Every structure is written in C-alpha cells, then in structure tokens.
Amino acid sequence: MAVTSRQSGSPNKEGEQLVMEHGGDQAGGDRAFSSAWFFVITSTTVLVVLALILVSCFARNNYKSPDASSFDDGDHTPNGPRANVPPRGWNSYDSFSWTINETQFLSNAEILANKFLQFGYEYMVVDFLWYRRMQGNESTVWSSGFDTIDQWGRPIPDPNRWPSSSGEVGFRQVSSRVHELGLKFGVHVMRGISTQAVIDNTPILGTEGHPYEAEGRVWRAKDIALPQEPCKWMPNCFMSINTSLSAGKAFLESLYKLYDEWGVDFVKHDCVYGDDLNIEEIKIVSEILKAKENPILYSISPGTHVTLEMAEKVKEAVNMYRVTGDDWDSWRDLAFHFDIARDLALGGFIGDKGLLGRSWPDLDMLPFGWITDPNSNQGPHRNCSLTLDEQKTQMTLWAMVKSPLFIGGDMRNMDSSTISIITNPVLLDIHNRSINNKESNSVRIDNIRIWVANASTDEAYIAFFNLGSSARTISLKLADITGDLITCSVDTGDAIDSAGENFGAFDVWGGRDIGEINSTFSTTIPAHGCVLLVLDCPLVAVL
C-alpha cells in the first residue's frame, strides 16, 4: 500500500509513466499491441474446411446464472499451476489499517469461509505491520523502534495483538486455523530488512540454525543493509539489502523459510516496485518461492508510480502485481483506473505467464462495506463512501479486467447490498472464465467507456460505463461493437470473428431478460454507473 500523498502525474506517453498516484491527468494514448485471431483445421494428409455456418442469435429467455460450483479454480494440488485464474480473498488493510489483532482476523476468516469461500474467495491476508507493537499514539505507520523481531532480525507477530504467536510460534496457529476453515493464509511483507534489525545488528541465519558464515566471519544485519536505499514511503522502518552478497541472499532465504514454516500460502511483497523498483530482490524471492515444495502465491505492491515497462519486467516472476497506488472509496480513485485498465488489456498483460502459472495486473482491493481511513490507528468505523452504482461499476470493471478480487471491508458488519455485489454469479463467472477482455474502440461516446469480453461458450459480455456525473441515455448498434468480440467454434474451440446484428440479451444488474435486440440498443446509465449485458452471440460452427 502507499502512504504517500496522492499526486498528479503526466499523461501516458511511450517511455513515460503509466500509473500515477491517484489524481491529475489520466493516462492517455493507446498502446499498440494487437493480436490476430485465426484457426486452422488439419488432417494427416489433407487440409479440408468443410463448412462455415452462421447461426443467428435468439432471445435469451429465463437466463440461468452460473452456480457457485463453477467458481473453483481447479488448483488445489501442490504441483498445479499457480493463479490459474485471478485470485480472490480478503485483506485486512481497508478495514483495520495496521491495527488488526488475532481475534478480529480469525472472526473475519470464519465469515469468509462460511459465506464467501463458495464464491471463490479463498485467501485470508493480514496486511502490513503485524509485527508492530501498539503503544498509544507513539507507534504509527511511520514510527521506528516498535517492531518485534526474532534473534535473526526477522519480523515476528506482535504477541500482544497475536497472543498465539508467543514462544517462537509465530503465525503457525493462526495459519492452522485458517487452513482448518478451508482457506489459505497470506501475509504482507516489506522490502529488504527492518531498521530495527539493523539497529540491533542481528546475525543472519545460516543452515541448521547456525549464524551465516562466509569468508571466515559471521555476517550481520549491518553488513548487508543499504541505508541509502530506504523504502520511499516508510523510510524510517525498512531499507534495501545488498543482494549481490551471498549473505544478503541468505537473509532473504531465511525470511521465506520462516514464512513457509508458518504455513503461509500467499505473500504480498511491498516497496519493491514502482518508485521503489528492486528487480533483483523480486527475482531472488521468485526463485526462492519456485523451489518451495508448498506453493506460495507471490504478489507485489508498488506504493508509488508504476509503468508498463516495469510491469513487463516483473510479470513473469510474480502472480499478481499492483498497477496503481492505493484505491480508496472515492469516485476520483475509481475513475483513475479506466485508462490504466485499457492499456493493460491492449498490452496483453491480463493472465500472461507468471511464476509457475499466470500473472494478473492488480487494481487493488474493493473498499466496500465497513472500513477505516488510510494509515489510521483506528479500526473500521465508517461505511464505504461509494454509492451502490459506483460499487457496481468498480466490481464490473475489476471483473472485466480480471483483476484479483480482495474484499476490503470488515465482514462482521457487511450489509446485504455489498454482499450481493461481490457475490454476483455472472460477475464472478466473467472474472474466472472470460477471454478477449478489452475496452472497445469501435464506438466513441463522450464520458462513456465500453468493455467487451467473450465467454468460453457462445456468450459475450458488454459493459457500458458512465464516467459522467449525471445519468446518460445512449443509443447504438450492438453490431458496431461486436467486431471487437470473438466467438468459439462449437467443435474445435478455435477463435474466429463474430458477425450479425440480432442479439438475445440479459441485463445483469437489472436482473432481467431484454429479449432480442434487432438493431439499435438504447439504455440509460446512472451517474458513475454501468449497464452490463450478457449476449447470445452469433455462433460460427465448424461441421
């Protein structure tokens, strides 16, 4: 997460920043990444294309939403691909900042397991500073001298907030309880080494529980620390380490050995990206995780500015990577993501190759429900400021972009409207199974964004977003948009272009069958709201 103030950024141009602190000019300009869709049918002796039959659309009657069983990612074996679909879960930051304790965390875990696991929300993540002691107003996000570390300079949970961690147990009992609930356990970690470890000059752990020795001496925290490279948004608390030294690599290995012993399934690695980009540390951690017998999903967080060029460098080493600063519950923050999402889709970043599986651009958590304020010393105490229409817009954009979905609000106090939005079965099916996700360039309407995607069947999705501050009625031919879509051959699954002008449609947020749209489609979109359609697309069949 970022704790710096939000600042304006320059427009998106080749070689310049893509992602800024929220605010200012949105990133502009299209990235020229295009793809050609084609199919070839072969036999051992002759190439024969027998027929192409265009089947026109029919009205969508009694649309049946996908059931919860379709949300399983099929990745429950240790050797399976990691992040085969965009991850989902809960993160403590939006509701508790850094103040969460064991009781609060496990209470939320029980609710996640009972109500949301069936919808694919499986990761339970404790965000930053779980090792910081709370001492009134003296200990804050930026204060140093309050962090709990072990004899090897590694952060360990504050035993006052996490009582089961006492006696060198760490997060073992917490992760065990999370696993008993059928969930996966995640932690937020920082770059390099803590200032506390450097001040104490703790020895570095080597093999078999002994201090790390090389070149005839024991290596300590000050030997590997780089005080001239502090974390930019938490400069008093963490700094880089010299990863060119074997002792520096040994320290990182000792950290992830500890997390593995705790039963950690997910790591959110902060302050190694954006303005704090540290490619070497990311790659070393990636290699450490690659060698682990138990799979650990690898997520990185920038805190500050990110560019497409940076994303290109890190995507294959990780499974998730944040592409903005922190997203909070304001329309300004939400609207900022549209240009970024467009550029990521054009660049082919969505679901690209990642660490032992896939990687996903991360638009940040969903700040819905009962939350706190940025960098607060106070837990959840207020409702999300986004309107219901704005929350539907955020959920729809996140699903169409296939961003990881992490609930931010305190689940002990979550209203039914929020629950219905984050568990909408059509949105979750889009999130899991859609392909060819992108912003449409075929129709241009001021303050309106149109996103399209295909299902794995002969369905397609079109989302109309109103970025304006008043309701808007639009009319257009859907056939003008479907050129951005593909459909799948019923026999081979090969992707080909769609065509046609008649569409059976279902309005997702309206919860109604529209029937057959013969030519022009008209709809009114609320201010900052969206309309999401599921279409029966023209189907090209190969006989």
Coordinates of C-alpha atoms in Angstrom, one line a residue, residues 211-454:
P211 CA 24.7 -17.9 12.1
Y212 CA 25.6 -17.5 8.5
E213 CA 29.4 -17.6 8.0
A214 CA 31.4 -16.8 4.9
E215 CA 34.9 -15.5 4.2
G216 CA 35.9 -16.6 7.7
R217 CA 33.4 -14.5 9.7
V218 CA 29.8 -14.3 10.9
W219 CA 27.6 -11.9 8.9
R220 CA 25.2 -9.4 10.5
A221 CA 22.4 -7.0 9.5
K222 CA 24.7 -4.0 9.1
D223 CA 26.9 -6.0 6.7
I224 CA 24.1 -6.3 4.2
A225 CA 21.9 -3.2 4.9
L226 CA 21.8 -0.3 2.4
P227 CA 20.7 2.7 4.5
Q228 CA 21.0 4.9 1.4
E229 CA 18.1 2.9 -0.2
P230 CA 15.2 3.2 2.3
C231 CA 11.6 2.4 1.4
K232 CA 10.4 5.7 0.0
W233 CA 7.0 5.7 1.7
M234 CA 8.3 4.2 5.0
P235 CA 11.9 5.5 5.2
N236 CA 12.3 5.1 8.9
C237 CA 11.4 1.5 9.0
F238 CA 12.8 -0.5 6.1
M239 CA 15.8 -0.4 3.7
S240 CA 17.2 -2.4 0.9
I241 CA 19.8 -5.1 1.3
N242 CA 22.8 -5.9 -0.9
T243 CA 21.6 -8.8 -2.9
S244 CA 24.9 -9.2 -4.6
L245 CA 26.3 -10.6 -1.4
S246 CA 25.7 -14.2 -0.5
A247 CA 24.8 -13.0 3.0
G248 CA 22.1 -10.8 1.5
K249 CA 20.6 -13.7 -0.3
A250 CA 20.9 -15.9 2.8
F251 CA 18.8 -13.3 4.7
L252 CA 16.0 -13.4 2.2
E253 CA 16.1 -17.2 2.2
S254 CA 15.8 -17.2 6.0
L255 CA 12.7 -14.9 5.7
Y256 CA 10.9 -17.2 3.3
K257 CA 11.9 -20.3 5.2
L258 CA 10.2 -18.8 8.2
Y259 CA 7.0 -18.0 6.3
D260 CA 7.0 -21.5 4.9
E261 CA 7.3 -22.9 8.4
W262 CA 4.3 -20.8 9.4
G263 CA 2.2 -22.3 6.6
V264 CA 1.9 -19.2 4.5
D265 CA 0.2 -19.6 1.2
F266 CA 0.3 -16.0 -0.1
V267 CA 2.9 -13.2 0.2
K268 CA 2.2 -9.6 -0.6
H269 CA 5.7 -8.1 -1.0
D270 CA 5.7 -4.3 -0.7
C271 CA 8.1 -1.5 -1.5
V272 CA 9.9 -3.4 -4.2
Y273 CA 8.0 -1.9 -7.2
G274 CA 7.2 1.4 -8.7
D275 CA 9.4 4.2 -7.5
D276 CA 11.0 1.6 -5.2
L277 CA 11.6 -0.9 -8.0
N278 CA 14.1 -3.6 -7.0
I279 CA 14.2 -6.1 -9.7
E280 CA 16.9 -8.1 -8.1
E281 CA 15.1 -8.7 -4.9
I282 CA 11.9 -9.6 -6.8
K283 CA 13.8 -12.2 -8.9
I284 CA 15.6 -13.7 -5.9
V285 CA 12.3 -14.0 -3.9
S286 CA 10.7 -15.5 -7.0
E287 CA 13.4 -18.1 -7.3
I288 CA 13.2 -18.9 -3.6
L289 CA 9.4 -19.5 -3.9
K290 CA 9.8 -21.5 -7.0
A291 CA 11.9 -24.0 -5.1
K292 CA 9.4 -24.4 -2.2
E293 CA 7.5 -27.7 -2.0
N294 CA 4.4 -25.9 -0.7
P295 CA 3.1 -23.4 -3.3
I296 CA 3.1 -19.7 -2.2
L297 CA 1.4 -17.2 -4.4
Y298 CA 3.6 -14.1 -5.0
S299 CA 2.1 -10.7 -5.1
I300 CA 4.0 -7.4 -5.3
S301 CA 2.8 -3.9 -4.4
P302 CA 4.2 -0.6 -5.5
G303 CA 3.1 2.1 -3.2
T304 CA 4.1 4.6 -5.8
H305 CA 4.3 5.1 -9.6
V306 CA 4.3 2.1 -11.9
T307 CA 4.9 1.9 -15.7
L308 CA 4.1 -0.6 -18.4
E309 CA 7.8 -1.1 -18.8
M310 CA 8.1 -2.1 -15.2
A311 CA 5.2 -4.5 -15.4
E312 CA 6.8 -6.1 -18.4
K313 CA 10.0 -6.7 -16.3
V314 CA 8.3 -8.3 -13.3
K315 CA 5.2 -10.1 -14.6
E316 CA 6.8 -13.5 -15.2
A317 CA 8.4 -13.5 -11.8
V318 CA 5.1 -13.0 -9.9
N319 CA 1.5 -14.0 -9.8
M320 CA -0.1 -10.5 -9.0
Y321 CA 1.3 -7.0 -9.4
R322 CA -0.3 -3.8 -8.3
V323 CA -0.6 -1.2 -11.1
T324 CA -1.8 1.8 -9.1
G325 CA -1.4 3.5 -5.7
D326 CA -3.9 2.6 -3.1
D327 CA -7.5 2.7 -4.2
W328 CA -9.9 4.1 -1.6
D329 CA -13.7 4.7 -1.7
S330 CA -13.9 7.8 -3.8
W331 CA -15.0 8.2 -7.4
R332 CA -11.8 10.0 -8.2
D333 CA -9.8 6.9 -7.3
L334 CA -12.1 4.6 -9.1
A335 CA -12.3 6.6 -12.4
F336 CA -8.5 6.7 -12.4
H337 CA -8.4 3.0 -13.3
F338 CA -10.1 3.1 -16.6
D339 CA -7.2 4.3 -18.8
I340 CA -4.8 2.0 -16.9
A341 CA -7.0 -1.0 -17.4
R342 CA -7.3 -0.2 -21.1
D343 CA -3.6 0.0 -21.6
L344 CA -3.0 -3.3 -19.7
A345 CA -5.5 -5.1 -21.9
L346 CA -4.0 -3.7 -25.1
G347 CA -0.6 -4.8 -23.9
G348 CA -1.7 -8.4 -23.4
F349 CA -0.9 -8.4 -19.7
I350 CA -4.1 -9.9 -18.5
G351 CA -3.4 -13.5 -17.4
D352 CA 0.0 -13.6 -19.0
K353 CA 2.7 -16.1 -18.0
G354 CA 3.7 -15.7 -14.3
L355 CA 5.5 -17.6 -11.5
L356 CA 4.8 -21.3 -12.1
G357 CA 1.5 -20.3 -13.6
R358 CA -0.1 -17.0 -14.6
S359 CA 0.2 -13.3 -13.5
W360 CA -2.6 -10.7 -13.1
P361 CA -2.5 -6.9 -13.0
D362 CA -3.9 -5.9 -9.7
L363 CA -6.2 -2.9 -9.5
D364 CA -6.2 -3.1 -5.7
M365 CA -8.8 -4.2 -3.1
L366 CA -12.5 -3.5 -3.1
P367 CA -13.0 -0.8 -0.4
F368 CA -16.7 -1.9 0.2
G369 CA -18.6 -2.2 3.4
W370 CA -17.3 -1.2 6.9
I371 CA -13.8 0.3 6.6
T372 CA -11.3 2.7 8.1
D373 CA -9.2 5.6 6.8
P374 CA -5.8 5.5 5.1
N375 CA -2.9 4.9 7.5
S376 CA -5.2 5.2 10.5
N377 CA -4.5 3.9 14.0
Q378 CA -8.2 3.2 14.2
G379 CA -10.1 0.1 13.0
P380 CA -13.3 0.0 11.0
H381 CA -15.6 2.9 11.9
R382 CA -17.4 4.1 8.8
N383 CA -19.3 2.9 5.7
C384 CA -17.9 2.9 2.2
S385 CA -18.4 6.3 0.6
L386 CA -19.1 4.9 -2.9
T387 CA -22.7 4.8 -4.0
L388 CA -24.2 1.5 -4.9
D389 CA -24.0 2.4 -8.6
E390 CA -20.3 3.2 -8.1
Q391 CA -19.7 0.0 -6.3
K392 CA -21.3 -1.9 -9.2
T393 CA -19.1 0.0 -11.6
Q394 CA -16.0 -1.0 -9.7
M395 CA -17.0 -4.6 -9.4
T396 CA -17.8 -4.7 -13.1
L397 CA -14.6 -3.1 -14.2
W398 CA -12.5 -5.3 -11.9
A399 CA -14.2 -8.4 -13.3
M400 CA -13.9 -7.4 -16.9
V401 CA -10.2 -6.6 -16.4
K402 CA -9.8 -9.9 -14.4
S403 CA -8.1 -8.1 -11.6
P404 CA -7.7 -10.1 -8.4
L405 CA -10.7 -9.6 -6.1
F406 CA -9.9 -8.9 -2.5
I407 CA -12.6 -7.8 -0.2
G408 CA -11.5 -4.8 2.0
G409 CA -14.4 -4.3 4.4
D410 CA -14.9 -5.9 7.9
M411 CA -17.1 -8.9 7.2
R412 CA -18.5 -8.9 10.7
N413 CA -20.5 -5.8 9.6
M414 CA -21.3 -6.2 5.9
D415 CA -24.6 -5.2 4.5
S416 CA -26.7 -7.3 2.1
S417 CA -26.3 -4.9 -0.8
T418 CA -22.5 -5.2 -0.6
I419 CA -22.7 -9.0 -0.3
S420 CA -24.9 -9.2 -3.4
I421 CA -22.4 -7.1 -5.4
I422 CA -19.3 -9.1 -4.5
T423 CA -21.1 -12.5 -4.9
N424 CA -22.9 -11.7 -8.2
P425 CA -22.5 -15.1 -10.0
V426 CA -22.4 -13.5 -13.5
L427 CA -19.6 -11.1 -12.5
L428 CA -17.7 -13.9 -10.9
D429 CA -18.1 -16.1 -14.0
I430 CA -16.7 -13.2 -16.1
H431 CA -13.8 -12.9 -13.7
N432 CA -13.0 -16.6 -13.9
R433 CA -13.7 -17.7 -17.4
S434 CA -14.0 -14.7 -19.8
I435 CA -11.4 -14.2 -22.6
N436 CA -10.5 -11.4 -25.1
N437 CA -11.2 -8.8 -22.4
K438 CA -10.6 -5.2 -23.6
E439 CA -12.1 -1.7 -24.0
S440 CA -13.9 -1.3 -27.3
N441 CA -12.5 1.2 -29.7
S442 CA -15.4 0.8 -32.3
V443 CA -17.8 3.3 -30.7
R444 CA -16.7 6.6 -29.1
I445 CA -19.2 8.4 -26.8
D446 CA -18.1 11.2 -24.6
N447 CA -17.7 10.1 -20.9
I448 CA -18.8 6.6 -21.8
R449 CA -16.4 3.6 -21.7
I450 CA -17.4 0.3 -23.3
W451 CA -15.7 -3.0 -22.3
V452 CA -16.2 -6.3 -24.1
A453 CA -15.3 -9.9 -23.4
N454 CA -16.2 -13.4 -24.6

